[in-house]
mmCIF file with all atom_site columns, C-alpha atoms in Angstrom:
data_model
loop_
_atom_site.group_PDB
_atom_site.id
_atom_site.type_symbol
_atom_site.label_atom_id
_atom_site.label_alt_id
_atom_site.label_comp_id
_atom_site.label_asym_id
_atom_site.label_entity_id
_atom_site.label_seq_id
_atom_site.pdbx_PDB_ins_code
_atom_site.Cartn_x
_atom_site.Cartn_y
_atom_site.Cartn_z
_atom_site.occupancy
_atom_site.B_iso_or_equiv
_atom_site.pdbx_formal_charge
_atom_site.auth_seq_id
_atom_site.auth_comp_id
_atom_site.auth_asym_id
_atom_site.auth_atom_id
_atom_site.pdbx_PDB_model_num
ATOM 1   C CA . MET S 1 1   ? 33.698 83.530 49.097 1.00 55.00 ? 69  MET S CA 1
ATOM 2   C CA . ASP S 1 2   ? 33.116 81.788 45.775 1.00 56.00 ? 70  ASP S CA 1
ATOM 3   C CA . HIS S 1 3   ? 35.968 79.285 45.493 1.00 55.00 ? 71  HIS S CA 1
ATOM 4   C CA . SER S 1 4   ? 34.948 78.065 42.034 1.00 51.00 ? 72  SER S CA 1
ATOM 5   C CA . LYS S 1 5   ? 36.951 80.908 40.456 1.00 51.00 ? 73  LYS S CA 1
ATOM 6   C CA . GLN S 1 6   ? 40.125 79.435 41.965 1.00 52.00 ? 74  GLN S CA 1
ATOM 7   C CA . LEU S 1 7   ? 39.845 76.221 39.932 1.00 49.00 ? 75  LEU S CA 1
ATOM 8   C CA . ALA S 1 8   ? 40.867 77.487 36.485 1.00 51.00 ? 76  ALA S CA 1
ATOM 9   C CA . PRO S 1 9   ? 43.731 75.319 35.166 1.00 48.00 ? 77  PRO S CA 1
ATOM 10  C CA . ILE S 1 10  ? 47.022 76.820 36.263 1.00 50.00 ? 78  ILE S CA 1
ATOM 11  C CA . ALA S 1 11  ? 48.920 76.234 32.998 1.00 56.00 ? 79  ALA S CA 1
ATOM 12  C CA . ALA S 1 12  ? 47.934 74.915 29.593 1.00 57.00 ? 80  ALA S CA 1
ATOM 13  C CA . ALA S 1 13  ? 50.994 72.636 29.490 1.00 54.00 ? 81  ALA S CA 1
ATOM 14  C CA . GLN S 1 14  ? 49.790 70.912 32.653 1.00 65.00 ? 82  GLN S CA 1
ATOM 15  C CA . ALA S 1 15  ? 46.207 70.403 31.465 1.00 68.00 ? 83  ALA S CA 1
ATOM 16  C CA . ASN S 1 16  ? 46.805 66.851 30.229 1.00 69.00 ? 84  ASN S CA 1
ATOM 17  C CA . ALA S 1 17  ? 48.592 65.815 33.413 1.00 68.00 ? 85  ALA S CA 1
ATOM 18  C CA . ILE S 1 18  ? 45.771 67.263 35.500 1.00 70.00 ? 86  ILE S CA 1
ATOM 19  C CA . ALA S 1 19  ? 43.149 65.518 33.346 1.00 72.00 ? 87  ALA S CA 1
ATOM 20  C CA . ASN S 1 20  ? 45.003 62.213 33.785 1.00 72.00 ? 88  ASN S CA 1
ATOM 21  C CA . LEU S 1 21  ? 44.860 62.578 37.574 1.00 77.00 ? 89  LEU S CA 1
ATOM 22  C CA . ARG S 1 22  ? 41.067 62.234 37.593 1.00 82.00 ? 90  ARG S CA 1
ATOM 23  C CA . ASP S 1 23  ? 41.232 58.476 37.081 1.00 84.00 ? 91  ASP S CA 1
ATOM 24  C CA . ILE S 1 24  ? 44.095 57.754 39.478 1.00 88.00 ? 92  ILE S CA 1
ATOM 25  C CA . VAL S 1 25  ? 43.269 56.613 42.993 1.00 92.00 ? 93  VAL S CA 1
ATOM 26  C CA . MET S 1 26  ? 45.861 58.494 45.034 1.00 91.00 ? 94  MET S CA 1
ATOM 27  C CA . HIS S 1 27  ? 45.163 56.703 48.285 1.00 95.00 ? 95  HIS S CA 1
ATOM 28  C CA . GLU S 1 28  ? 42.653 54.306 49.760 1.00 97.00 ? 96  GLU S CA 1
ATOM 29  C CA . VAL S 1 29  ? 41.914 53.149 53.267 1.00 98.00 ? 97  VAL S CA 1
ATOM 30  C CA . ASP S 1 30  ? 39.706 50.441 54.735 1.00 98.00 ? 98  ASP S CA 1
ATOM 31  C CA . MET S 1 31  ? 37.814 51.314 57.908 1.00 98.00 ? 99  MET S CA 1
ATOM 32  C CA . ALA S 1 32  ? 35.604 49.162 60.054 1.00 98.00 ? 100 ALA S CA 1
ATOM 33  C CA . VAL S 1 33  ? 32.161 50.620 60.630 1.00 97.00 ? 101 VAL S CA 1
ATOM 34  C CA . ARG S 1 34  ? 31.752 51.066 64.383 1.00 97.00 ? 102 ARG S CA 1
ATOM 35  C CA . TRP S 1 35  ? 28.470 50.500 66.175 1.00 96.00 ? 103 TRP S CA 1
ATOM 36  C CA . GLY S 1 36  ? 28.673 54.113 67.367 1.00 95.00 ? 104 GLY S CA 1
ATOM 37  C CA . ASP S 1 37  ? 28.796 55.337 63.736 1.00 96.00 ? 105 ASP S CA 1
ATOM 38  C CA . MET S 1 38  ? 25.121 54.438 63.378 1.00 95.00 ? 106 MET S CA 1
ATOM 39  C CA . ASP S 1 39  ? 22.170 56.655 64.223 1.00 94.00 ? 107 ASP S CA 1
ATOM 40  C CA . ALA S 1 40  ? 18.579 56.076 65.295 1.00 94.00 ? 108 ALA S CA 1
ATOM 41  C CA . TYR S 1 41  ? 17.670 55.022 61.755 1.00 92.00 ? 109 TYR S CA 1
ATOM 42  C CA . ASN S 1 42  ? 20.024 52.021 62.061 1.00 93.00 ? 110 ASN S CA 1
ATOM 43  C CA . HIS S 1 43  ? 22.491 53.210 59.396 1.00 95.00 ? 111 HIS S CA 1
ATOM 44  C CA . VAL S 1 44  ? 25.733 55.184 59.473 1.00 97.00 ? 112 VAL S CA 1
ATOM 45  C CA . ASN S 1 45  ? 24.978 58.803 60.321 1.00 96.00 ? 113 ASN S CA 1
ATOM 46  C CA . ASN S 1 46  ? 25.540 61.203 57.402 1.00 96.00 ? 114 ASN S CA 1
ATOM 47  C CA . THR S 1 47  ? 28.202 63.164 59.318 1.00 96.00 ? 115 THR S CA 1
ATOM 48  C CA . VAL S 1 48  ? 30.362 60.039 59.629 1.00 97.00 ? 116 VAL S CA 1
ATOM 49  C CA . TYR S 1 49  ? 30.842 59.865 55.852 1.00 98.00 ? 117 TYR S CA 1
ATOM 50  C CA . PHE S 1 50  ? 32.696 63.179 56.123 1.00 98.00 ? 118 PHE S CA 1
ATOM 51  C CA . ARG S 1 51  ? 34.921 61.679 58.843 1.00 97.00 ? 119 ARG S CA 1
ATOM 52  C CA . TYR S 1 52  ? 35.697 58.741 56.557 1.00 98.00 ? 120 TYR S CA 1
ATOM 53  C CA . MET S 1 53  ? 36.711 61.177 53.798 1.00 98.00 ? 121 MET S CA 1
ATOM 54  C CA . GLU S 1 54  ? 38.769 63.232 56.262 1.00 97.00 ? 122 GLU S CA 1
ATOM 55  C CA . GLN S 1 55  ? 40.702 60.186 57.468 1.00 97.00 ? 123 GLN S CA 1
ATOM 56  C CA . CYS S 1 56  ? 41.525 59.157 53.907 1.00 97.00 ? 124 CYS S CA 1
ATOM 57  C CA . ARG S 1 57  ? 42.586 62.715 53.027 1.00 96.00 ? 125 ARG S CA 1
ATOM 58  C CA . LEU S 1 58  ? 44.848 63.081 56.086 1.00 94.00 ? 126 LEU S CA 1
ATOM 59  C CA . GLU S 1 59  ? 46.530 59.735 55.411 1.00 95.00 ? 127 GLU S CA 1
ATOM 60  C CA . TRP S 1 60  ? 47.089 60.851 51.808 1.00 93.00 ? 128 TRP S CA 1
ATOM 61  C CA . PHE S 1 61  ? 48.638 64.134 53.025 1.00 91.00 ? 129 PHE S CA 1
ATOM 62  C CA . ALA S 1 62  ? 51.016 62.155 55.251 1.00 91.00 ? 130 ALA S CA 1
ATOM 63  C CA . LYS S 1 63  ? 51.891 59.818 52.371 1.00 90.00 ? 131 LYS S CA 1
ATOM 64  C CA . LEU S 1 64  ? 52.782 62.838 50.193 1.00 88.00 ? 132 LEU S CA 1
ATOM 65  C CA . GLY S 1 65  ? 54.769 64.449 52.999 1.00 86.00 ? 133 GLY S CA 1
ATOM 66  C CA . PHE S 1 66  ? 52.390 67.411 53.397 1.00 85.00 ? 134 PHE S CA 1
ATOM 67  C CA . LYS S 1 67  ? 52.914 68.758 56.890 1.00 81.00 ? 135 LYS S CA 1
ATOM 68  C CA . THR S 1 68  ? 49.871 70.334 58.496 1.00 82.00 ? 136 THR S CA 1
ATOM 69  C CA . VAL S 1 69  ? 51.092 70.961 62.056 1.00 87.00 ? 137 VAL S CA 1
ATOM 70  C CA . ASP S 1 70  ? 53.305 73.918 62.946 1.00 90.00 ? 138 ASP S CA 1
ATOM 71  C CA . GLU S 1 71  ? 53.457 75.055 59.302 1.00 91.00 ? 139 GLU S CA 1
ATOM 72  C CA . ASP S 1 72  ? 52.422 78.434 57.922 1.00 95.00 ? 140 ASP S CA 1
ATOM 73  C CA . ILE S 1 73  ? 51.235 77.265 54.481 1.00 93.00 ? 141 ILE S CA 1
ATOM 74  C CA . VAL S 1 74  ? 48.643 74.515 54.885 1.00 93.00 ? 142 VAL S CA 1
ATOM 75  C CA . PRO S 1 75  ? 45.706 73.027 52.996 1.00 94.00 ? 143 PRO S CA 1
ATOM 76  C CA . ILE S 1 76  ? 42.324 73.707 54.567 1.00 94.00 ? 144 ILE S CA 1
ATOM 77  C CA . LEU S 1 77  ? 38.942 72.339 53.614 1.00 96.00 ? 145 LEU S CA 1
ATOM 78  C CA . VAL S 1 78  ? 36.793 75.130 52.159 1.00 97.00 ? 146 VAL S CA 1
ATOM 79  C CA . GLU S 1 79  ? 33.994 73.081 50.634 1.00 97.00 ? 147 GLU S CA 1
ATOM 80  C CA . ALA S 1 80  ? 32.673 69.541 51.003 1.00 98.00 ? 148 ALA S CA 1
ATOM 81  C CA . ASN S 1 81  ? 29.648 67.671 49.783 1.00 98.00 ? 149 ASN S CA 1
ATOM 82  C CA . CYS S 1 82  ? 28.524 64.074 49.697 1.00 98.00 ? 150 CYS S CA 1
ATOM 83  C CA . ARG S 1 83  ? 26.063 62.200 47.518 1.00 98.00 ? 151 ARG S CA 1
ATOM 84  C CA . PHE S 1 84  ? 24.579 59.344 49.552 1.00 98.00 ? 152 PHE S CA 1
ATOM 85  C CA . ILE S 1 85  ? 23.740 56.441 47.260 1.00 98.00 ? 153 ILE S CA 1
ATOM 86  C CA . ARG S 1 86  ? 23.155 53.539 49.661 1.00 97.00 ? 154 ARG S CA 1
ATOM 87  C CA . ALA S 1 87  ? 22.954 53.310 53.443 1.00 97.00 ? 155 ALA S CA 1
ATOM 88  C CA . VAL S 1 88  ? 26.012 51.827 55.159 1.00 97.00 ? 156 VAL S CA 1
ATOM 89  C CA . THR S 1 89  ? 25.172 49.648 58.168 1.00 96.00 ? 157 THR S CA 1
ATOM 90  C CA . HIS S 1 90  ? 27.046 47.819 60.914 1.00 94.00 ? 158 HIS S CA 1
ATOM 91  C CA . PRO S 1 91  ? 28.823 45.440 60.678 1.00 95.00 ? 159 PRO S CA 1
ATOM 92  C CA . SER S 1 92  ? 30.746 46.252 57.527 1.00 97.00 ? 160 SER S CA 1
ATOM 93  C CA . THR S 1 93  ? 34.014 47.685 56.279 1.00 98.00 ? 161 THR S CA 1
ATOM 94  C CA . VAL S 1 94  ? 34.144 50.748 54.072 1.00 98.00 ? 162 VAL S CA 1
ATOM 95  C CA . ARG S 1 95  ? 36.905 51.403 51.548 1.00 98.00 ? 163 ARG S CA 1
ATOM 96  C CA . VAL S 1 96  ? 37.466 55.115 50.976 1.00 98.00 ? 164 VAL S CA 1
ATOM 97  C CA . THR S 1 97  ? 39.425 56.376 47.975 1.00 97.00 ? 165 THR S CA 1
ATOM 98  C CA . ILE S 1 98  ? 40.690 59.803 46.983 1.00 97.00 ? 166 ILE S CA 1
ATOM 99  C CA . ARG S 1 99  ? 41.347 61.169 43.497 1.00 96.00 ? 167 ARG S CA 1
ATOM 100 C CA . VAL S 1 100 ? 42.445 64.641 42.389 1.00 94.00 ? 168 VAL S CA 1
ATOM 101 C CA . THR S 1 101 ? 39.799 65.966 39.995 1.00 93.00 ? 169 THR S CA 1
ATOM 102 C CA . ASP S 1 102 ? 41.000 69.533 39.442 1.00 92.00 ? 170 ASP S CA 1
ATOM 103 C CA . ILE S 1 103 ? 43.921 71.782 40.287 1.00 91.00 ? 171 ILE S CA 1
ATOM 104 C CA . GLY S 1 104 ? 43.666 75.555 40.317 1.00 91.00 ? 172 GLY S CA 1
ATOM 105 C CA . PRO S 1 105 ? 46.050 78.331 41.282 1.00 92.00 ? 173 PRO S CA 1
ATOM 106 C CA . LYS S 1 106 ? 45.073 78.057 44.982 1.00 94.00 ? 174 LYS S CA 1
ATOM 107 C CA . ILE S 1 107 ? 42.640 75.133 45.247 1.00 95.00 ? 175 ILE S CA 1
ATOM 108 C CA . VAL S 1 108 ? 42.842 71.405 44.700 1.00 95.00 ? 176 VAL S CA 1
ATOM 109 C CA . GLU S 1 109 ? 39.556 69.570 44.190 1.00 96.00 ? 177 GLU S CA 1
ATOM 110 C CA . THR S 1 110 ? 39.365 65.942 45.267 1.00 96.00 ? 178 THR S CA 1
ATOM 111 C CA . THR S 1 111 ? 36.738 63.240 44.903 1.00 97.00 ? 179 THR S CA 1
ATOM 112 C CA . HIS S 1 112 ? 36.233 60.575 47.536 1.00 98.00 ? 180 HIS S CA 1
ATOM 113 C CA . ASP S 1 113 ? 34.353 57.364 46.788 1.00 98.00 ? 181 ASP S CA 1
ATOM 114 C CA . ILE S 1 114 ? 33.089 55.169 49.602 1.00 98.00 ? 182 ILE S CA 1
ATOM 115 C CA . PHE S 1 115 ? 32.601 51.477 48.859 1.00 98.00 ? 183 PHE S CA 1
ATOM 116 C CA . VAL S 1 116 ? 31.370 48.429 50.720 1.00 98.00 ? 184 VAL S CA 1
ATOM 117 C CA . ALA S 1 117 ? 32.481 45.192 49.026 1.00 97.00 ? 185 ALA S CA 1
ATOM 118 C CA . ASP S 1 118 ? 33.224 47.001 45.735 1.00 95.00 ? 186 ASP S CA 1
ATOM 119 C CA . VAL S 1 119 ? 29.750 48.584 45.615 1.00 98.00 ? 187 VAL S CA 1
ATOM 120 C CA . LEU S 1 120 ? 29.673 52.395 45.590 1.00 98.00 ? 188 LEU S CA 1
ATOM 121 C CA . TYR S 1 121 ? 27.747 53.717 48.592 1.00 98.00 ? 189 TYR S CA 1
ATOM 122 C CA . ALA S 1 122 ? 28.672 57.421 48.512 1.00 98.00 ? 190 ALA S CA 1
ATOM 123 C CA . SER S 1 123 ? 30.738 59.947 46.590 1.00 98.00 ? 191 SER S CA 1
ATOM 124 C CA . GLY S 1 124 ? 31.976 63.293 47.842 1.00 98.00 ? 192 GLY S CA 1
ATOM 125 C CA . ILE S 1 125 ? 33.821 66.297 46.480 1.00 98.00 ? 193 ILE S CA 1
ATOM 126 C CA . CYS S 1 126 ? 36.163 68.353 48.634 1.00 98.00 ? 194 CYS S CA 1
ATOM 127 C CA . LYS S 1 127 ? 37.956 71.576 47.787 1.00 98.00 ? 195 LYS S CA 1
ATOM 128 C CA . LEU S 1 128 ? 41.224 72.313 49.551 1.00 96.00 ? 196 LEU S CA 1
ATOM 129 C CA . LEU S 1 129 ? 42.584 75.848 49.687 1.00 96.00 ? 197 LEU S CA 1
ATOM 130 C CA . TRP S 1 130 ? 46.253 76.413 50.383 1.00 94.00 ? 198 TRP S CA 1
ATOM 131 C CA . MET S 1 131 ? 46.431 79.253 52.864 1.00 95.00 ? 199 MET S CA 1
ATOM 132 C CA . SER S 1 132 ? 48.876 81.167 54.978 1.00 96.00 ? 200 SER S CA 1
ATOM 133 C CA . ARG S 1 133 ? 47.985 80.929 58.644 1.00 95.00 ? 201 ARG S CA 1
ATOM 134 C CA . SER S 1 134 ? 49.983 84.044 59.482 1.00 96.00 ? 202 SER S CA 1
ATOM 135 C CA . ALA S 1 135 ? 48.291 86.137 56.784 1.00 97.00 ? 203 ALA S CA 1
ATOM 136 C CA . ASN S 1 136 ? 44.944 84.332 57.215 1.00 96.00 ? 204 ASN S CA 1
ATOM 137 C CA . LYS S 1 137 ? 44.367 84.196 53.465 1.00 95.00 ? 205 LYS S CA 1
ATOM 138 C CA . GLY S 1 138 ? 44.683 81.904 50.495 1.00 96.00 ? 206 GLY S CA 1
ATOM 139 C CA . VAL S 1 139 ? 48.002 81.651 48.701 1.00 96.00 ? 207 VAL S CA 1
ATOM 140 C CA . GLY S 1 140 ? 49.134 80.182 45.429 1.00 94.00 ? 208 GLY S CA 1
ATOM 141 C CA . LEU S 1 141 ? 49.544 76.431 45.331 1.00 93.00 ? 209 LEU S CA 1
ATOM 142 C CA . PRO S 1 142 ? 53.173 75.814 46.369 1.00 91.00 ? 210 PRO S CA 1
ATOM 143 C CA . ASP S 1 143 ? 55.379 74.516 43.540 1.00 91.00 ? 211 ASP S CA 1
ATOM 144 C CA . ALA S 1 144 ? 56.451 71.522 45.665 1.00 89.00 ? 212 ALA S CA 1
ATOM 145 C CA . VAL S 1 145 ? 52.807 70.534 46.205 1.00 89.00 ? 213 VAL S CA 1
ATOM 146 C CA . LEU S 1 146 ? 51.992 70.834 42.513 1.00 89.00 ? 214 LEU S CA 1
ATOM 147 C CA . ALA S 1 147 ? 55.066 68.787 41.608 1.00 88.00 ? 215 ALA S CA 1
ATOM 148 C CA . ARG S 1 148 ? 54.075 65.973 44.003 1.00 87.00 ? 216 ARG S CA 1
ATOM 149 C CA . LEU S 1 149 ? 50.548 65.896 42.628 1.00 86.00 ? 217 LEU S CA 1
ATOM 150 C CA . LEU S 1 150 ? 51.655 65.848 39.002 1.00 84.00 ? 218 LEU S CA 1
ATOM 151 C CA . LEU S 1 151 ? 54.210 63.104 39.661 1.00 80.00 ? 219 LEU S CA 1
ATOM 152 C CA . SER S 1 152 ? 51.247 60.855 40.428 1.00 69.00 ? 220 SER S CA 1
ATOM 153 C CA . ALA S 1 153 ? 49.822 61.338 36.915 1.00 59.00 ? 221 ALA S CA 1
#
């Protein structure tokens, strides 16, 4: 399914608030790089960057009060990519940030930046679809979710 069609701005009146979100770091987390995060090439394995982004995103959900367990309407990851700029190695600490870069009728797009000592090492984009588990399909972004996101602007 092409999720790009779900990212059209949901209301013209909210366009400025949504645009302002792009520069706001919603949440950040510091994580120690574990020896086991590295691969045979002596740098953090590419899959681990996605785990770093996931941890930041889940902490952000908790901070906003988004429940993801035993709920019918939940955000699910429908697309993720990562641009690897520099290789992270052990020992180090990564700082992972999350920003909202677009809001559509069903999908919220986020950008994660991964830093080591204030130097950008990777950047990823994730698209989150709000879906009904019982219906097994995407639903409109709940008003309460939109309100919480826009309050951050």
